[in-house]
Amino acid sequence: MLIKSIDLSRKLLYIINPIAGNGSRGLLRKLIEEQTRKAGFDFQCHDSTIGGDYEELLSQTSKSGFTDIIIAGGDGTINQVVGAFRHLDLPFGI
């Protein structure tokens, strides 16, 4: 299927487990940043937290106009992020 157009008005929030991607610390984030920038999207990347404390990021997210939350990590990261951000009524990507 050929994609004719991409909605670049999306503002993406990536939450990345810094040790995701076979433990190659930082490599996954670098790849995500390079490809998202190349695609022309407005985005921010944040590391996941060990204890799942996202209070400050949650406050920023609701004020910053993000349209999507994309999670890069395992089931623990996914559960923490969805649990913290589910009430924002934004779509999640995994």
PDB file of N, CA and C in Angstrom:
ATOM      1  N   MET A   1       0.841  -1.175   0.000  1.00  0.00           N
ATOM      2  CA  MET A   1       0.000   0.000   0.000  1.00  0.00           C
ATOM      3  C   MET A   1       0.890   1.243   0.000  1.00  0.00           C
ATOM      4  N   LEU A   2       0.628   2.136  -0.889  1.00  0.00           N
ATOM      5  CA  LEU A   2       1.373   3.373  -0.999  1.00  0.00           C
ATOM      6  C   LEU A   2       0.716   4.445  -0.134  1.00  0.00           C
ATOM      7  N   ILE A   3       1.495   5.055   0.728  1.00  0.00           N
ATOM      8  CA  ILE A   3       0.978   6.142   1.563  1.00  0.00           C
ATOM      9  C   ILE A   3       1.129   7.438   0.772  1.00  0.00           C
ATOM     10  N   LYS A   4       0.020   8.101   0.546  1.00  0.00           N
ATOM     11  CA  LYS A   4       0.045   9.314  -0.257  1.00  0.00           C
ATOM     12  C   LYS A   4       0.380  10.555   0.552  1.00  0.00           C
ATOM     13  N   SER A   5      -0.029  10.578   1.814  1.00  0.00           N
ATOM     14  CA  SER A   5       0.284  11.739   2.639  1.00  0.00           C
ATOM     15  C   SER A   5       0.357  11.319   4.110  1.00  0.00           C
ATOM     16  N   ILE A   6       1.127  12.039   4.846  1.00  0.00           N
ATOM     17  CA  ILE A   6       1.291  11.788   6.275  1.00  0.00           C
ATOM     18  C   ILE A   6       0.907  13.065   7.007  1.00  0.00           C
ATOM     19  N   ASP A   7       0.126  12.915   8.060  1.00  0.00           N
ATOM     20  CA  ASP A   7      -0.321  14.061   8.850  1.00  0.00           C
ATOM     21  C   ASP A   7       0.822  14.505   9.766  1.00  0.00           C
ATOM     22  N   LEU A   8       1.573  15.517   9.341  1.00  0.00           N
ATOM     23  CA  LEU A   8       2.710  16.011  10.104  1.00  0.00           C
ATOM     24  C   LEU A   8       2.299  16.950  11.231  1.00  0.00           C
ATOM     25  N   SER A   9       0.999  17.169  11.398  1.00  0.00           N
ATOM     26  CA  SER A   9       0.542  18.020  12.499  1.00  0.00           C
ATOM     27  C   SER A   9       0.546  17.258  13.822  1.00  0.00           C
ATOM     28  N   ARG A  10       0.810  15.966  13.796  1.00  0.00           N
ATOM     29  CA  ARG A  10       0.866  15.162  15.015  1.00  0.00           C
ATOM     30  C   ARG A  10       2.056  15.620  15.847  1.00  0.00           C
ATOM     31  N   LYS A  11       1.881  15.649  17.147  1.00  0.00           N
ATOM     32  CA  LYS A  11       2.972  15.963  18.065  1.00  0.00           C
ATOM     33  C   LYS A  11       3.186  14.732  18.937  1.00  0.00           C
ATOM     34  N   LEU A  12       4.342  14.115  18.790  1.00  0.00           N
ATOM     35  CA  LEU A  12       4.604  12.812  19.373  1.00  0.00           C
ATOM     36  C   LEU A  12       5.414  12.906  20.663  1.00  0.00           C
ATOM     37  N   LEU A  13       4.980  12.166  21.658  1.00  0.00           N
ATOM     38  CA  LEU A  13       5.735  12.021  22.901  1.00  0.00           C
ATOM     39  C   LEU A  13       6.227  10.582  22.969  1.00  0.00           C
ATOM     40  N   TYR A  14       7.536  10.412  22.899  1.00  0.00           N
ATOM     41  CA  TYR A  14       8.140   9.093  23.047  1.00  0.00           C
ATOM     42  C   TYR A  14       8.577   8.918  24.489  1.00  0.00           C
ATOM     43  N   ILE A  15       8.218   7.790  25.074  1.00  0.00           N
ATOM     44  CA  ILE A  15       8.727   7.414  26.387  1.00  0.00           C
ATOM     45  C   ILE A  15       9.494   6.120  26.172  1.00  0.00           C
ATOM     46  N   ILE A  16      10.800   6.202  26.402  1.00  0.00           N
ATOM     47  CA  ILE A  16      11.713   5.137  26.012  1.00  0.00           C
ATOM     48  C   ILE A  16      12.416   4.555  27.226  1.00  0.00           C
ATOM     49  N   ASN A  17      12.381   3.247  27.347  1.00  0.00           N
ATOM     50  CA  ASN A  17      13.191   2.581  28.359  1.00  0.00           C
ATOM     51  C   ASN A  17      14.630   2.654  27.855  1.00  0.00           C
ATOM     52  N   PRO A  18      15.523   3.328  28.593  1.00  0.00           N
ATOM     53  CA  PRO A  18      16.883   3.565  28.082  1.00  0.00           C
ATOM     54  C   PRO A  18      17.708   2.297  27.891  1.00  0.00           C
ATOM     55  N   ILE A  19      17.265   1.175  28.454  1.00  0.00           N
ATOM     56  CA  ILE A  19      18.001  -0.068  28.227  1.00  0.00           C
ATOM     57  C   ILE A  19      17.260  -1.010  27.278  1.00  0.00           C
ATOM     58  N   ALA A  20      16.206  -0.503  26.632  1.00  0.00           N
ATOM     59  CA  ALA A  20      15.490  -1.299  25.628  1.00  0.00           C
ATOM     60  C   ALA A  20      16.351  -1.401  24.374  1.00  0.00           C
ATOM     61  N   GLY A  21      16.116  -2.422  23.599  1.00  0.00           N
ATOM     62  CA  GLY A  21      16.878  -2.593  22.360  1.00  0.00           C
ATOM     63  C   GLY A  21      18.142  -3.373  22.592  1.00  0.00           C
ATOM     64  N   ASN A  22      18.032  -4.515  23.210  1.00  0.00           N
ATOM     65  CA  ASN A  22      19.166  -5.400  23.490  1.00  0.00           C
ATOM     66  C   ASN A  22      20.214  -4.772  24.394  1.00  0.00           C
ATOM     67  N   GLY A  23      19.783  -3.859  25.245  1.00  0.00           N
ATOM     68  CA  GLY A  23      20.686  -3.272  26.224  1.00  0.00           C
ATOM     69  C   GLY A  23      21.668  -2.272  25.651  1.00  0.00           C
ATOM     70  N   SER A  24      21.512  -1.889  24.395  1.00  0.00           N
ATOM     71  CA  SER A  24      22.429  -0.925  23.788  1.00  0.00           C
ATOM     72  C   SER A  24      22.009   0.482  24.193  1.00  0.00           C
ATOM     73  N   ARG A  25      22.425   0.866  25.358  1.00  0.00           N
ATOM     74  CA  ARG A  25      22.023   2.115  25.998  1.00  0.00           C
ATOM     75  C   ARG A  25      22.138   3.319  25.059  1.00  0.00           C
ATOM     76  N   GLY A  26      21.011   3.959  24.822  1.00  0.00           N
ATOM     77  CA  GLY A  26      20.995   5.185  24.036  1.00  0.00           C
ATOM     78  C   GLY A  26      20.849   4.992  22.536  1.00  0.00           C
ATOM     79  N   LEU A  27      21.155   3.805  22.032  1.00  0.00           N
ATOM     80  CA  LEU A  27      21.103   3.585  20.590  1.00  0.00           C
ATOM     81  C   LEU A  27      19.678   3.663  20.050  1.00  0.00           C
ATOM     82  N   LEU A  28      18.737   3.068  20.767  1.00  0.00           N
ATOM     83  CA  LEU A  28      17.346   3.103  20.334  1.00  0.00           C
ATOM     84  C   LEU A  28      16.828   4.544  20.292  1.00  0.00           C
ATOM     85  N   ARG A  29      17.121   5.306  21.343  1.00  0.00           N
ATOM     86  CA  ARG A  29      16.664   6.699  21.382  1.00  0.00           C
ATOM     87  C   ARG A  29      17.247   7.499  20.223  1.00  0.00           C
ATOM     88  N   LYS A  30      18.513   7.297  19.957  1.00  0.00           N
ATOM     89  CA  LYS A  30      19.166   8.020  18.866  1.00  0.00           C
ATOM     90  C   LYS A  30      18.497   7.693  17.530  1.00  0.00           C
ATOM     91  N   LEU A  31      18.194   6.424  17.314  1.00  0.00           N
ATOM     92  CA  LEU A  31      17.533   6.003  16.083  1.00  0.00           C
ATOM     93  C   LEU A  31      16.137   6.612  15.966  1.00  0.00           C
ATOM     94  N   ILE A  32      15.386   6.580  17.060  1.00  0.00           N
ATOM     95  CA  ILE A  32      14.042   7.162  17.063  1.00  0.00           C
ATOM     96  C   ILE A  32      14.100   8.653  16.759  1.00  0.00           C
ATOM     97  N   GLU A  33      15.015   9.361  17.406  1.00  0.00           N
ATOM     98  CA  GLU A  33      15.139  10.803  17.175  1.00  0.00           C
ATOM     99  C   GLU A  33      15.511  11.108  15.728  1.00  0.00           C
ATOM    100  N   GLU A  34      16.478  10.383  15.191  1.00  0.00           N
ATOM    101  CA  GLU A  34      16.914  10.627  13.813  1.00  0.00           C
ATOM    102  C   GLU A  34      15.777  10.395  12.819  1.00  0.00           C
ATOM    103  N   GLN A  35      15.072   9.279  12.959  1.00  0.00           N
ATOM    104  CA  GLN A  35      14.026   8.933  11.995  1.00  0.00           C
ATOM    105  C   GLN A  35      12.798   9.844  12.124  1.00  0.00           C
ATOM    106  N   THR A  36      12.448  10.207  13.362  1.00  0.00           N
ATOM    107  CA  THR A  36      11.285  11.081  13.554  1.00  0.00           C
ATOM    108  C   THR A  36      11.582  12.485  13.040  1.00  0.00           C
ATOM    109  N   ARG A  37      12.785  12.954  13.288  1.00  0.00           N
ATOM    110  CA  ARG A  37      13.189  14.267  12.777  1.00  0.00           C
ATOM    111  C   ARG A  37      13.190  14.249  11.247  1.00  0.00           C
ATOM    112  N   LYS A  38      13.731  13.186  10.680  1.00  0.00           N
ATOM    113  CA  LYS A  38      13.792  13.040   9.223  1.00  0.00           C
ATOM    114  C   LYS A  38      12.392  13.034   8.602  1.00  0.00           C
ATOM    115  N   ALA A  39      11.431  12.436   9.307  1.00  0.00           N
ATOM    116  CA  ALA A  39      10.048  12.383   8.817  1.00  0.00           C
ATOM    117  C   ALA A  39       9.330  13.723   8.950  1.00  0.00           C
ATOM    118  N   GLY A  40       9.876  14.628   9.773  1.00  0.00           N
ATOM    119  CA  GLY A  40       9.309  15.969   9.884  1.00  0.00           C
ATOM    120  C   GLY A  40       8.300  16.169  10.997  1.00  0.00           C
ATOM    121  N   PHE A  41       8.237  15.235  11.938  1.00  0.00           N
ATOM    122  CA  PHE A  41       7.285  15.361  13.045  1.00  0.00           C
ATOM    123  C   PHE A  41       7.837  16.231  14.169  1.00  0.00           C
ATOM    124  N   ASP A  42       6.950  16.907  14.876  1.00  0.00           N
ATOM    125  CA  ASP A  42       7.264  17.583  16.127  1.00  0.00           C
ATOM    126  C   ASP A  42       7.224  16.500  17.211  1.00  0.00           C
ATOM    127  N   PHE A  43       8.251  16.412  18.041  1.00  0.00           N
ATOM    128  CA  PHE A  43       8.299  15.334  19.024  1.00  0.00           C
ATOM    129  C   PHE A  43       9.215  15.684  20.188  1.00  0.00           C
ATOM    130  N   GLN A  44       9.066  14.909  21.239  1.00  0.00           N
ATOM    131  CA  GLN A  44       9.983  14.943  22.380  1.00  0.00           C
ATOM    132  C   GLN A  44      10.213  13.504  22.825  1.00  0.00           C
ATOM    133  N   CYS A  45      11.421  13.229  23.302  1.00  0.00           N
ATOM    134  CA  CYS A  45      11.750  11.915  23.848  1.00  0.00           C
ATOM    135  C   CYS A  45      12.069  12.063  25.331  1.00  0.00           C
ATOM    136  N   HIS A  46      11.546  11.143  26.108  1.00  0.00           N
ATOM    137  CA  HIS A  46      11.824  11.097  27.544  1.00  0.00           C
ATOM    138  C   HIS A  46      12.118   9.656  27.928  1.00  0.00           C
ATOM    139  N   ASP A  47      13.019   9.488  28.876  1.00  0.00           N
ATOM    140  CA  ASP A  47      13.297   8.154  29.395  1.00  0.00           C
ATOM    141  C   ASP A  47      12.194   7.732  30.350  1.00  0.00           C
ATOM    142  N   SER A  48      11.929   6.433  30.354  1.00  0.00           N
ATOM    143  CA  SER A  48      10.998   5.896  31.344  1.00  0.00           C
ATOM    144  C   SER A  48      11.658   5.992  32.721  1.00  0.00           C
ATOM    145  N   THR A  49      10.856   5.864  33.761  1.00  0.00           N
ATOM    146  CA  THR A  49      11.402   5.930  35.116  1.00  0.00           C
ATOM    147  C   THR A  49      11.315   4.560  35.777  1.00  0.00           C
ATOM    148  N   ILE A  50      12.242   4.286  36.664  1.00  0.00           N
ATOM    149  CA  ILE A  50      12.282   2.987  37.331  1.00  0.00           C
ATOM    150  C   ILE A  50      11.025   2.753  38.161  1.00  0.00           C
ATOM    151  N   GLY A  51      10.614   3.733  38.923  1.00  0.00           N
ATOM    152  CA  GLY A  51       9.451   3.569  39.792  1.00  0.00           C
ATOM    153  C   GLY A  51       8.127   3.927  39.164  1.00  0.00           C
ATOM    154  N   GLY A  52       8.143   4.364  37.918  1.00  0.00           N
ATOM    155  CA  GLY A  52       6.897   4.726  37.251  1.00  0.00           C
ATOM    156  C   GLY A  52       6.350   6.077  37.679  1.00  0.00           C
ATOM    157  N   ASP A  53       7.216   6.958  38.188  1.00  0.00           N
ATOM    158  CA  ASP A  53       6.774   8.277  38.623  1.00  0.00           C
ATOM    159  C   ASP A  53       6.819   9.242  37.437  1.00  0.00           C
ATOM    160  N   TYR A  54       5.656   9.548  36.909  1.00  0.00           N
ATOM    161  CA  TYR A  54       5.562  10.413  35.732  1.00  0.00           C
ATOM    162  C   TYR A  54       4.801  11.700  36.024  1.00  0.00           C
ATOM    163  N   GLU A  55       4.725  12.099  37.277  1.00  0.00           N
ATOM    164  CA  GLU A  55       3.908  13.255  37.652  1.00  0.00           C
ATOM    165  C   GLU A  55       4.307  14.516  36.892  1.00  0.00           C
ATOM    166  N   GLU A  56       5.594  14.830  36.850  1.00  0.00           N
ATOM    167  CA  GLU A  56       6.042  16.048  36.164  1.00  0.00           C
ATOM    168  C   GLU A  56       5.809  15.946  34.657  1.00  0.00           C
ATOM    169  N   LEU A  57       6.152  14.813  34.066  1.00  0.00           N
ATOM    170  CA  LEU A  57       5.949  14.629  32.632  1.00  0.00           C
ATOM    171  C   LEU A  57       4.466  14.628  32.287  1.00  0.00           C
ATOM    172  N   LEU A  58       3.656  14.074  33.141  1.00  0.00           N
ATOM    173  CA  LEU A  58       2.212  14.063  32.938  1.00  0.00           C
ATOM    174  C   LEU A  58       1.665  15.487  32.887  1.00  0.00           C
ATOM    175  N   SER A  59       2.140  16.328  33.779  1.00  0.00           N
ATOM    176  CA  SER A  59       1.719  17.727  33.805  1.00  0.00           C
ATOM    177  C   SER A  59       2.139  18.445  32.518  1.00  0.00           C
ATOM    178  N   GLN A  60       3.376  18.221  32.086  1.00  0.00           N
ATOM    179  CA  GLN A  60       3.882  18.829  30.851  1.00  0.00           C
ATOM    180  C   GLN A  60       3.099  18.344  29.633  1.00  0.00           C
ATOM    181  N   THR A  61       2.788  17.057  29.621  1.00  0.00           N
ATOM    182  CA  THR A  61       2.107  16.453  28.479  1.00  0.00           C
ATOM    183  C   THR A  61       0.731  17.053  28.269  1.00  0.00           C
ATOM    184  N   SER A  62      -0.001  17.235  29.334  1.00  0.00           N
ATOM    185  CA  SER A  62      -1.357  17.763  29.195  1.00  0.00           C
ATOM    186  C   SER A  62      -1.358  19.226  28.762  1.00  0.00           C
ATOM    187  N   LYS A  63      -0.255  19.937  28.958  1.00  0.00           N
ATOM    188  CA  LYS A  63      -0.174  21.352  28.581  1.00  0.00           C
ATOM    189  C   LYS A  63       0.511  21.574  27.230  1.00  0.00           C
ATOM    190  N   SER A  64       1.166  20.554  26.685  1.00  0.00           N
ATOM    191  CA  SER A  64       2.036  20.739  25.520  1.00  0.00           C
ATOM    192  C   SER A  64       1.434  20.365  24.179  1.00  0.00           C
ATOM    193  N   GLY A  65       0.213  19.926  24.160  1.00  0.00           N
ATOM    194  CA  GLY A  65      -0.443  19.642  22.895  1.00  0.00           C
ATOM    195  C   GLY A  65      -0.014  18.362  22.194  1.00  0.00           C
ATOM    196  N   PHE A  66       0.484  17.394  22.940  1.00  0.00           N
ATOM    197  CA  PHE A  66       0.846  16.125  22.321  1.00  0.00           C
ATOM    198  C   PHE A  66      -0.408  15.435  21.794  1.00  0.00           C
ATOM    199  N   THR A  67      -0.252  14.759  20.673  1.00  0.00           N
ATOM    200  CA  THR A  67      -1.376  14.052  20.067  1.00  0.00           C
ATOM    201  C   THR A  67      -1.252  12.544  20.203  1.00  0.00           C
ATOM    202  N   ASP A  68      -0.036  12.061  20.475  1.00  0.00           N
ATOM    203  CA  ASP A  68       0.209  10.624  20.556  1.00  0.00           C
ATOM    204  C   ASP A  68       1.309  10.348  21.579  1.00  0.00           C
ATOM    205  N   ILE A  69       1.186   9.213  22.269  1.00  0.00           N
ATOM    206  CA  ILE A  69       2.225   8.748  23.182  1.00  0.00           C
ATOM    207  C   ILE A  69       2.736   7.425  22.634  1.00  0.00           C
ATOM    208  N   ILE A  70       4.048   7.360  22.410  1.00  0.00           N
ATOM    209  CA  ILE A  70       4.648   6.160  21.847  1.00  0.00           C
ATOM    210  C   ILE A  70       5.622   5.596  22.873  1.00  0.00           C
ATOM    211  N   ILE A  71       5.446   4.318  23.182  1.00  0.00           N
ATOM    212  CA  ILE A  71       6.218   3.664  24.235  1.00  0.00           C
ATOM    213  C   ILE A  71       7.209   2.697  23.600  1.00  0.00           C
ATOM    214  N   ALA A  72       8.464   2.822  23.979  1.00  0.00           N
ATOM    215  CA  ALA A  72       9.500   1.888  23.522  1.00  0.00           C
ATOM    216  C   ALA A  72      10.088   1.222  24.756  1.00  0.00           C
ATOM    217  N   GLY A  73       9.715  -0.027  24.951  1.00  0.00           N
ATOM    218  CA  GLY A  73      10.198  -0.771  26.106  1.00  0.00           C
ATOM    219  C   GLY A  73       9.449  -2.079  26.217  1.00  0.00           C
ATOM    220  N   GLY A  74       9.650  -2.748  27.317  1.00  0.00           N
ATOM    221  CA  GLY A  74       9.006  -4.029  27.538  1.00  0.00           C
ATOM    222  C   GLY A  74       7.673  -3.885  28.243  1.00  0.00           C
ATOM    223  N   ASP A  75       7.146  -5.016  28.715  1.00  0.00           N
ATOM    224  CA  ASP A  75       5.815  -4.996  29.322  1.00  0.00           C
ATOM    225  C   ASP A  75       5.758  -4.162  30.593  1.00  0.00           C
ATOM    226  N   GLY A  76       6.833  -4.092  31.352  1.00  0.00           N
ATOM    227  CA  GLY A  76       6.847  -3.248  32.550  1.00  0.00           C
ATOM    228  C   GLY A  76       6.718  -1.775  32.204  1.00  0.00           C
ATOM    229  N   THR A  77       7.476  -1.333  31.208  1.00  0.00           N
ATOM    230  CA  THR A  77       7.405   0.067  30.758  1.00  0.00           C
ATOM    231  C   THR A  77       6.024   0.379  30.209  1.00  0.00           C
ATOM    232  N   ILE A  78       5.490  -0.520  29.409  1.00  0.00           N
ATOM    233  CA  ILE A  78       4.162  -0.314  28.813  1.00  0.00           C
ATOM    234  C   ILE A  78       3.113  -0.181  29.911  1.00  0.00           C
ATOM    235  N   ASN A  79       3.119  -1.079  30.877  1.00  0.00           N
ATOM    236  CA  ASN A  79       2.145  -1.026  31.969  1.00  0.00           C
ATOM    237  C   ASN A  79       2.250   0.262  32.772  1.00  0.00           C
ATOM    238  N   GLN A  80       3.471   0.690  33.084  1.00  0.00           N
ATOM    239  CA  GLN A  80       3.656   1.925  33.852  1.00  0.00           C
ATOM    240  C   GLN A  80       3.144   3.143  33.089  1.00  0.00           C
ATOM    241  N   VAL A  81       3.522   3.257  31.841  1.00  0.00           N
ATOM    242  CA  VAL A  81       3.159   4.438  31.055  1.00  0.00           C
ATOM    243  C   VAL A  81       1.659   4.486  30.795  1.00  0.00           C
ATOM    244  N   VAL A  82       1.079   3.385  30.380  1.00  0.00           N
ATOM    245  CA  VAL A  82      -0.370   3.362  30.135  1.00  0.00           C
ATOM    246  C   VAL A  82      -1.114   3.667  31.429  1.00  0.00           C
ATOM    247  N   GLY A  83      -0.669   3.105  32.538  1.00  0.00           N
ATOM    248  CA  GLY A  83      -1.307   3.375  33.820  1.00  0.00           C
ATOM    249  C   GLY A  83      -1.254   4.841  34.208  1.00  0.00           C
ATOM    250  N   ALA A  84      -0.135   5.495  33.929  1.00  0.00           N
ATOM    251  CA  ALA A  84       0.028   6.906  34.309  1.00  0.00           C
ATOM    252  C   ALA A  84      -0.689   7.872  33.368  1.00  0.00           C
ATOM    253  N   PHE A  85      -0.764   7.538  32.074  1.00  0.00           N
ATOM    254  CA  PHE A  85      -1.244   8.491  31.073  1.00  0.00           C
ATOM    255  C   PHE A  85      -2.620   8.159  30.500  1.00  0.00           C
ATOM    256  N   ARG A  86      -3.239   7.083  30.935  1.00  0.00           N
ATOM    257  CA  ARG A  86      -4.482   6.612  30.300  1.00  0.00           C
ATOM    258  C   ARG A  86      -5.623   7.625  30.356  1.00  0.00           C
ATOM    259  N   HIS A  87      -5.669   8.468  31.362  1.00  0.00           N
ATOM    260  CA  HIS A  87      -6.786   9.412  31.482  1.00  0.00           C
ATOM    261  C   HIS A  87      -6.668  10.613  30.537  1.00  0.00           C
ATOM    262  N   LEU A  88      -5.542  10.748  29.819  1.00  0.00           N
ATOM    263  CA  LEU A  88      -5.379  11.884  28.903  1.00  0.00           C
ATOM    264  C   LEU A  88      -6.141  11.705  27.593  1.00  0.00           C
ATOM    265  N   ASP A  89      -6.671  10.523  27.354  1.00  0.00           N
ATOM    266  CA  ASP A  89      -7.439  10.248  26.142  1.00  0.00           C
ATOM    267  C   ASP A  89      -6.620  10.494  24.874  1.00  0.00           C
ATOM    268  N   LEU A  90      -5.362  10.050  24.899  1.00  0.00           N
ATOM    269  CA  LEU A  90      -4.490  10.110  23.729  1.00  0.00           C
ATOM    270  C   LEU A  90      -4.224   8.686  23.251  1.00  0.00           C
ATOM    271  N   PRO A  91      -4.022   8.498  21.952  1.00  0.00           N
ATOM    272  CA  PRO A  91      -3.688   7.161  21.477  1.00  0.00           C
ATOM    273  C   PRO A  91      -2.268   6.775  21.892  1.00  0.00           C
ATOM    274  N   PHE A  92      -2.087   5.481  22.143  1.00  0.00           N
ATOM    275  CA  PHE A  92      -0.779   4.939  22.480  1.00  0.00           C
ATOM    276  C   PHE A  92      -0.250   4.139  21.304  1.00  0.00           C
ATOM    277  N   GLY A  93       1.046   4.247  21.085  1.00  0.00           N
ATOM    278  CA  GLY A  93       1.746   3.386  20.130  1.00  0.00           C
ATOM    279  C   GLY A  93       2.783   2.607  20.899  1.00  0.00           C
ATOM    280  N   ILE A  94       2.989   1.374  20.497  1.00  0.00           N
ATOM    281  CA  ILE A  94       3.951   0.524  21.210  1.00  0.00           C
ATOM    282  C   ILE A  94       4.963  -0.016  20.218  1.00  0.00           C
TER     283      ILE A  94
END
